[in-house]
JSON list of C-alpha atoms in Angstrom, two decimals:
[
{"chain": "J", "resi": 29, "resn": "MET", "atom": "CA", "xyz": [35.00, -6.17, 30.30]},
{"chain": "J", "resi": 30, "resn": "PRO", "atom": "CA", "xyz": [32.15, -5.71, 32.14]},
{"chain": "J", "resi": 31, "resn": "PHE", "atom": "CA", "xyz": [31.62, -2.56, 34.60]},
{"chain": "J", "resi": 32, "resn": "PRO", "atom": "CA", "xyz": [30.68, -3.46, 37.96]},
{"chain": "J", "resi": 33, "resn": "PRO", "atom": "CA", "xyz": [26.98, -2.24, 38.32]},
{"chain": "J", "resi": 34, "resn": "ARG", "atom": "CA", "xyz": [28.13, 0.03, 41.30]},
{"chain": "J", "resi": 35, "resn": "LEU", "atom": "CA", "xyz": [29.97, 1.97, 38.11]},
{"chain": "J", "resi": 36, "resn": "ALA", "atom": "CA", "xyz": [26.13, 2.38, 36.48]},
{"chain": "J", "resi": 37, "resn": "HIS", "atom": "CA", "xyz": [24.89, 3.85, 39.50]},
{"chain": "J", "resi": 38, "resn": "LEU", "atom": "CA", "xyz": [27.80, 6.42, 40.12]},
{"chain": "J", "resi": 39, "resn": "ALA", "atom": "CA", "xyz": [27.89, 7.47, 36.60]},
{"chain": "J", "resi": 40, "resn": "THR", "atom": "CA", "xyz": [24.56, 7.99, 35.22]},
{"chain": "J", "resi": 41, "resn": "ARG", "atom": "CA", "xyz": [23.56, 8.83, 32.14]},
{"chain": "J", "resi": 42, "resn": "ALA", "atom": "CA", "xyz": [23.38, 13.08, 33.53]},
{"chain": "J", "resi": 43, "resn": "VAL", "atom": "CA", "xyz": [26.76, 12.60, 35.00]},
{"chain": "J", "resi": 44, "resn": "VAL", "atom": "CA", "xyz": [28.40, 11.40, 31.86]},
{"chain": "J", "resi": 45, "resn": "VAL", "atom": "CA", "xyz": [26.34, 14.16, 29.84]},
{"chain": "J", "resi": 46, "resn": "ALA", "atom": "CA", "xyz": [27.28, 16.49, 32.40]},
{"chain": "J", "resi": 47, "resn": "ARG", "atom": "CA", "xyz": [30.91, 15.74, 31.80]},
{"chain": "J", "resi": 48, "resn": "LEU", "atom": "CA", "xyz": [31.22, 15.22, 27.77]},
{"chain": "J", "resi": 49, "resn": "GLY", "atom": "CA", "xyz": [28.87, 18.32, 27.25]},
{"chain": "J", "resi": 50, "resn": "PRO", "atom": "CA", "xyz": [31.24, 20.98, 27.14]},
{"chain": "J", "resi": 51, "resn": "THR", "atom": "CA", "xyz": [33.30, 19.48, 24.52]},
{"chain": "J", "resi": 52, "resn": "TYR", "atom": "CA", "xyz": [30.65, 18.36, 22.54]},
{"chain": "J", "resi": 53, "resn": "ALA", "atom": "CA", "xyz": [29.19, 22.26, 22.71]},
{"chain": "J", "resi": 54, "resn": "THR", "atom": "CA", "xyz": [32.37, 23.49, 21.52]},
{"chain": "J", "resi": 55, "resn": "ALA", "atom": "CA", "xyz": [32.86, 20.88, 19.10]},
{"chain": "J", "resi": 56, "resn": "HIS", "atom": "CA", "xyz": [29.22, 21.45, 17.51]},
{"chain": "J", "resi": 57, "resn": "ARG", "atom": "CA", "xyz": [28.73, 25.13, 18.42]},
{"chain": "J", "resi": 58, "resn": "VAL", "atom": "CA", "xyz": [25.55, 24.80, 20.14]},
{"chain": "J", "resi": 59, "resn": "ASP", "atom": "CA", "xyz": [25.03, 25.76, 23.98]},
{"chain": "J", "resi": 60, "resn": "ALA", "atom": "CA", "xyz": [25.20, 23.68, 26.67]},
{"chain": "J", "resi": 61, "resn": "GLU", "atom": "CA", "xyz": [21.37, 23.08, 26.81]},
{"chain": "J", "resi": 62, "resn": "GLU", "atom": "CA", "xyz": [21.16, 21.72, 22.89]},
{"chain": "J", "resi": 63, "resn": "ALA", "atom": "CA", "xyz": [24.39, 19.59, 23.09]},
{"chain": "J", "resi": 64, "resn": "SER", "atom": "CA", "xyz": [22.65, 18.26, 26.84]},
{"chain": "J", "resi": 65, "resn": "GLN", "atom": "CA", "xyz": [19.83, 17.46, 25.05]},
{"chain": "J", "resi": 66, "resn": "ARG", "atom": "CA", "xyz": [21.96, 15.63, 22.24]},
{"chain": "J", "resi": 67, "resn": "LEU", "atom": "CA", "xyz": [23.97, 13.41, 24.34]},
{"chain": "J", "resi": 68, "resn": "SER", "atom": "CA", "xyz": [21.37, 12.49, 26.59]},
{"chain": "J", "resi": 69, "resn": "ALA", "atom": "CA", "xyz": [18.97, 10.74, 23.32]},
{"chain": "J", "resi": 70, "resn": "ALA", "atom": "CA", "xyz": [22.35, 9.38, 22.47]},
{"chain": "J", "resi": 71, "resn": "LEU", "atom": "CA", "xyz": [22.71, 7.77, 25.52]},
{"chain": "J", "resi": 72, "resn": "LYS", "atom": "CA", "xyz": [20.00, 5.96, 26.25]},
{"chain": "J", "resi": 73, "resn": "GLY", "atom": "CA", "xyz": [21.26, 3.01, 24.11]},
{"chain": "J", "resi": 74, "resn": "PRO", "atom": "CA", "xyz": [24.05, 0.91, 24.02]},
{"chain": "J", "resi": 75, "resn": "LEU", "atom": "CA", "xyz": [26.57, 3.56, 23.57]},
{"chain": "J", "resi": 76, "resn": "LEU", "atom": "CA", "xyz": [26.45, 4.47, 27.18]},
{"chain": "J", "resi": 77, "resn": "THR", "atom": "CA", "xyz": [27.06, 0.86, 28.09]},
{"chain": "J", "resi": 78, "resn": "SER", "atom": "CA", "xyz": [29.88, 0.85, 25.81]},
{"chain": "J", "resi": 79, "resn": "LEU", "atom": "CA", "xyz": [31.53, 3.97, 27.13]},
{"chain": "J", "resi": 80, "resn": "LEU", "atom": "CA", "xyz": [31.19, 2.91, 30.81]},
{"chain": "J", "resi": 81, "resn": "GLU", "atom": "CA", "xyz": [32.92, -0.46, 30.04]},
{"chain": "J", "resi": 82, "resn": "ALA", "atom": "CA", "xyz": [35.82, 1.31, 27.92]},
{"chain": "J", "resi": 83, "resn": "THR", "atom": "CA", "xyz": [35.98, 4.08, 31.27]},
{"chain": "J", "resi": 84, "resn": "TRP", "atom": "CA", "xyz": [36.06, 0.82, 33.40]},
{"chain": "J", "resi": 85, "resn": "THR", "atom": "CA", "xyz": [38.74, -0.46, 31.37]},
{"chain": "J", "resi": 86, "resn": "GLN", "atom": "CA", "xyz": [40.74, 2.75, 31.20]},
{"chain": "J", "resi": 87, "resn": "MET", "atom": "CA", "xyz": [40.14, 3.26, 34.98]},
{"chain": "J", "resi": 88, "resn": "LEU", "atom": "CA", "xyz": [41.90, -0.33, 36.08]},
{"chain": "J", "resi": 89, "resn": "GLY", "atom": "CA", "xyz": [44.68, 0.79, 33.54]},
{"chain": "J", "resi": 90, "resn": "ARG", "atom": "CA", "xyz": [45.71, 3.95, 35.07]},
{"chain": "J", "resi": 91, "resn": "THR", "atom": "CA", "xyz": [46.21, 2.22, 38.75]},
{"chain": "J", "resi": 92, "resn": "LYS", "atom": "CA", "xyz": [48.21, 0.10, 40.27]},
{"chain": "J", "resi": 93, "resn": "ARG", "atom": "CA", "xyz": [47.69, 0.24, 44.05]},
{"chain": "J", "resi": 94, "resn": "LEU", "atom": "CA", "xyz": [43.73, 0.78, 44.21]},
{"chain": "J", "resi": 95, "resn": "LYS", "atom": "CA", "xyz": [41.78, -2.54, 43.46]},
{"chain": "J", "resi": 96, "resn": "GLU", "atom": "CA", "xyz": [37.98, -2.23, 42.56]},
{"chain": "J", "resi": 97, "resn": "GLU", "atom": "CA", "xyz": [35.94, -1.32, 45.21]},
{"chain": "J", "resi": 98, "resn": "GLY", "atom": "CA", "xyz": [38.52, 1.26, 46.18]},
{"chain": "J", "resi": 99, "resn": "LEU", "atom": "CA", "xyz": [38.39, 2.60, 42.55]},
{"chain": "J", "resi": 100, "resn": "LEU", "atom": "CA", "xyz": [34.68, 3.06, 42.90]},
{"chain": "J", "resi": 101, "resn": "GLU", "atom": "CA", "xyz": [35.30, 4.85, 46.27]},
{"chain": "J", "resi": 102, "resn": "LYS", "atom": "CA", "xyz": [36.91, 7.31, 44.49]},
{"chain": "J", "resi": 103, "resn": "VAL", "atom": "CA", "xyz": [34.69, 7.91, 41.96]},
{"chain": "J", "resi": 104, "resn": "ALA", "atom": "CA", "xyz": [31.76, 8.37, 44.73]},
{"chain": "J", "resi": 105, "resn": "THR", "atom": "CA", "xyz": [34.14, 10.59, 46.57]},
{"chain": "J", "resi": 106, "resn": "THR", "atom": "CA", "xyz": [34.47, 12.61, 43.23]},
{"chain": "J", "resi": 107, "resn": "LEU", "atom": "CA", "xyz": [31.08, 12.38, 42.52]},
{"chain": "J", "resi": 108, "resn": "ALA", "atom": "CA", "xyz": [29.86, 13.63, 46.13]},
{"chain": "J", "resi": 109, "resn": "GLU", "atom": "CA", "xyz": [29.78, 17.27, 46.27]},
{"chain": "J", "resi": 110, "resn": "ARG", "atom": "CA", "xyz": [28.69, 18.14, 42.47]},
{"chain": "J", "resi": 111, "resn": "PRO", "atom": "CA", "xyz": [28.02, 15.22, 40.18]},
{"chain": "J", "resi": 112, "resn": "LEU", "atom": "CA", "xyz": [26.69, 17.42, 37.82]},
{"chain": "J", "resi": 113, "resn": "ARG", "atom": "CA", "xyz": [29.87, 19.61, 37.60]},
{"chain": "J", "resi": 114, "resn": "PRO", "atom": "CA", "xyz": [30.80, 20.17, 33.84]},
{"chain": "J", "resi": 115, "resn": "GLY", "atom": "CA", "xyz": [33.82, 18.37, 32.63]},
{"chain": "J", "resi": 116, "resn": "ARG", "atom": "CA", "xyz": [36.41, 20.33, 30.82]},
{"chain": "J", "resi": 117, "resn": "VAL", "atom": "CA", "xyz": [36.47, 21.20, 27.53]},
{"chain": "J", "resi": 118, "resn": "ALA", "atom": "CA", "xyz": [38.54, 18.47, 25.79]},
{"chain": "J", "resi": 119, "resn": "PRO", "atom": "CA", "xyz": [40.93, 19.01, 22.95]},
{"chain": "J", "resi": 120, "resn": "LEU", "atom": "CA", "xyz": [39.47, 17.97, 19.55]},
{"chain": "J", "resi": 121, "resn": "THR", "atom": "CA", "xyz": [41.54, 14.95, 17.76]},
{"chain": "J", "resi": 122, "resn": "PRO", "atom": "CA", "xyz": [40.32, 12.35, 15.65]},
{"chain": "J", "resi": 123, "resn": "GLY", "atom": "CA", "xyz": [39.40, 10.00, 18.19]},
{"chain": "J", "resi": 124, "resn": "TRP", "atom": "CA", "xyz": [36.98, 12.51, 19.72]},
{"chain": "J", "resi": 125, "resn": "SER", "atom": "CA", "xyz": [35.48, 13.47, 16.08]},
{"chain": "J", "resi": 126, "resn": "ALA", "atom": "CA", "xyz": [35.01, 9.55, 15.65]},
{"chain": "J", "resi": 127, "resn": "PHE", "atom": "CA", "xyz": [33.04, 9.46, 19.05]},
{"chain": "J", "resi": 128, "resn": "LEU", "atom": "CA", "xyz": [31.18, 12.89, 18.47]},
{"chain": "J", "resi": 129, "resn": "ILE", "atom": "CA", "xyz": [30.18, 11.26, 14.82]},
{"chain": "J", "resi": 130, "resn": "LEU", "atom": "CA", "xyz": [28.82, 8.08, 16.93]},
{"chain": "J", "resi": 131, "resn": "VAL", "atom": "CA", "xyz": [26.90, 10.48, 19.00]},
{"chain": "J", "resi": 132, "resn": "ASP", "atom": "CA", "xyz": [25.30, 12.11, 16.11]},
{"chain": "J", "resi": 133, "resn": "LEU", "atom": "CA", "xyz": [24.30, 9.35, 14.30]},
{"chain": "J", "resi": 134, "resn": "GLU", "atom": "CA", "xyz": [22.61, 7.83, 17.40]},
{"chain": "J", "resi": 135, "resn": "VAL", "atom": "CA", "xyz": [20.64, 10.86, 17.48]},
{"chain": "J", "resi": 136, "resn": "GLY", "atom": "CA", "xyz": [19.91, 11.08, 14.03]},
{"chain": "J", "resi": 137, "resn": "THR", "atom": "CA", "xyz": [22.21, 14.65, 13.14]},
{"chain": "J", "resi": 138, "resn": "ALA", "atom": "CA", "xyz": [24.68, 12.90, 11.00]},
{"chain": "J", "resi": 139, "resn": "SER", "atom": "CA", "xyz": [24.60, 13.25, 7.19]},
{"chain": "J", "resi": 140, "resn": "ASP", "atom": "CA", "xyz": [24.18, 9.69, 5.44]},
{"chain": "J", "resi": 141, "resn": "ALA", "atom": "CA", "xyz": [27.79, 10.57, 4.37]},
{"chain": "J", "resi": 142, "resn": "ALA", "atom": "CA", "xyz": [28.78, 10.40, 7.94]},
{"chain": "J", "resi": 143, "resn": "ARG", "atom": "CA", "xyz": [26.83, 7.43, 8.38]},
{"chain": "J", "resi": 144, "resn": "ARG", "atom": "CA", "xyz": [28.54, 5.35, 5.27]},
{"chain": "J", "resi": 145, "resn": "VAL", "atom": "CA", "xyz": [32.23, 6.49, 6.40]},
{"chain": "J", "resi": 146, "resn": "MET", "atom": "CA", "xyz": [31.48, 5.06, 9.74]},
{"chain": "J", "resi": 147, "resn": "GLU", "atom": "CA", "xyz": [30.00, 1.95, 8.62]},
{"chain": "J", "resi": 148, "resn": "SER", "atom": "CA", "xyz": [33.42, 0.81, 6.66]},
{"chain": "J", "resi": 149, "resn": "ASP", "atom": "CA", "xyz": [36.26, -1.30, 8.34]},
{"chain": "J", "resi": 150, "resn": "GLU", "atom": "CA", "xyz": [38.22, 2.07, 8.83]},
{"chain": "J", "resi": 151, "resn": "GLY", "atom": "CA", "xyz": [35.17, 3.65, 10.51]},
{"chain": "J", "resi": 152, "resn": "ARG", "atom": "CA", "xyz": [34.72, 1.01, 12.73]},
{"chain": "J", "resi": 153, "resn": "ARG", "atom": "CA", "xyz": [38.15, 0.93, 13.68]},
{"chain": "J", "resi": 154, "resn": "ARG", "atom": "CA", "xyz": [38.20, 4.91, 14.45]},
{"chain": "J", "resi": 155, "resn": "ALA", "atom": "CA", "xyz": [34.54, 4.58, 16.34]},
{"chain": "J", "resi": 156, "resn": "ALA", "atom": "CA", "xyz": [36.52, 1.99, 18.47]},
{"chain": "J", "resi": 157, "resn": "ALA", "atom": "CA", "xyz": [39.77, 4.16, 18.92]},
{"chain": "J", "resi": 158, "resn": "GLY", "atom": "CA", "xyz": [37.53, 6.84, 19.89]},
{"chain": "J", "resi": 159, "resn": "LEU", "atom": "CA", "xyz": [35.77, 5.35, 22.32]},
{"chain": "J", "resi": 160, "resn": "THR", "atom": "CA", "xyz": [38.73, 4.35, 24.14]},
{"chain": "J", "resi": 161, "resn": "GLU", "atom": "CA", "xyz": [40.31, 7.99, 24.01]},
{"chain": "J", "resi": 162, "resn": "VAL", "atom": "CA", "xyz": [36.27, 9.53, 25.82]},
{"chain": "J", "resi": 163, "resn": "ALA", "atom": "CA", "xyz": [36.78, 6.68, 27.91]},
{"chain": "J", "resi": 164, "resn": "GLY", "atom": "CA", "xyz": [40.05, 7.72, 29.01]},
{"chain": "J", "resi": 165, "resn": "PHE", "atom": "CA", "xyz": [38.59, 11.46, 29.33]},
{"chain": "J", "resi": 166, "resn": "LEU", "atom": "CA", "xyz": [35.86, 10.35, 31.16]},
{"chain": "J", "resi": 167, "resn": "ALA", "atom": "CA", "xyz": [37.99, 8.21, 33.50]},
{"chain": "J", "resi": 168, "resn": "GLN", "atom": "CA", "xyz": [40.06, 11.00, 34.50]},
{"chain": "J", "resi": 169, "resn": "GLU", "atom": "CA", "xyz": [37.03, 13.75, 34.76]},
{"chain": "J", "resi": 170, "resn": "LEU", "atom": "CA", "xyz": [35.31, 10.76, 37.02]},
{"chain": "J", "resi": 171, "resn": "THR", "atom": "CA", "xyz": [38.50, 10.14, 39.49]},
{"chain": "J", "resi": 172, "resn": "ARG", "atom": "CA", "xyz": [40.07, 13.62, 39.66]},
{"chain": "J", "resi": 173, "resn": "GLY", "atom": "CA", "xyz": [38.28, 14.17, 42.84]},
{"chain": "J", "resi": 174, "resn": "LYS", "atom": "CA", "xyz": [40.53, 14.28, 46.66]}
]
């Protein structure tokens, strides 16, 4: 499902990196700056679009009372004061691990073995599940404001 253009204006690459950075840094045992650089590089391509589409789908599925415009206003309100506030560290699950491997593949830090696994049918299935799980986390991060 395509997402509204306003979502991309609110949830910019920098905002998404800030929200996912702490989990990436914890999982890879790197500092926050290194995590931000890697995530930013990975999200320059189609991965950001895929993540925003999945996040929008998750947002729509979680609310019954808010329509699209109300949901976008909630995101705007959440991001109004501190848009680059770091997100919470998510517990690492198989879904998160698959997403983090996708990020590493985009950046070029993943091994050839990881690439081969992610190119298999099982790897693609896990990558899709991971993208959905991370999108759910991002949807919570973007709508947990007032």
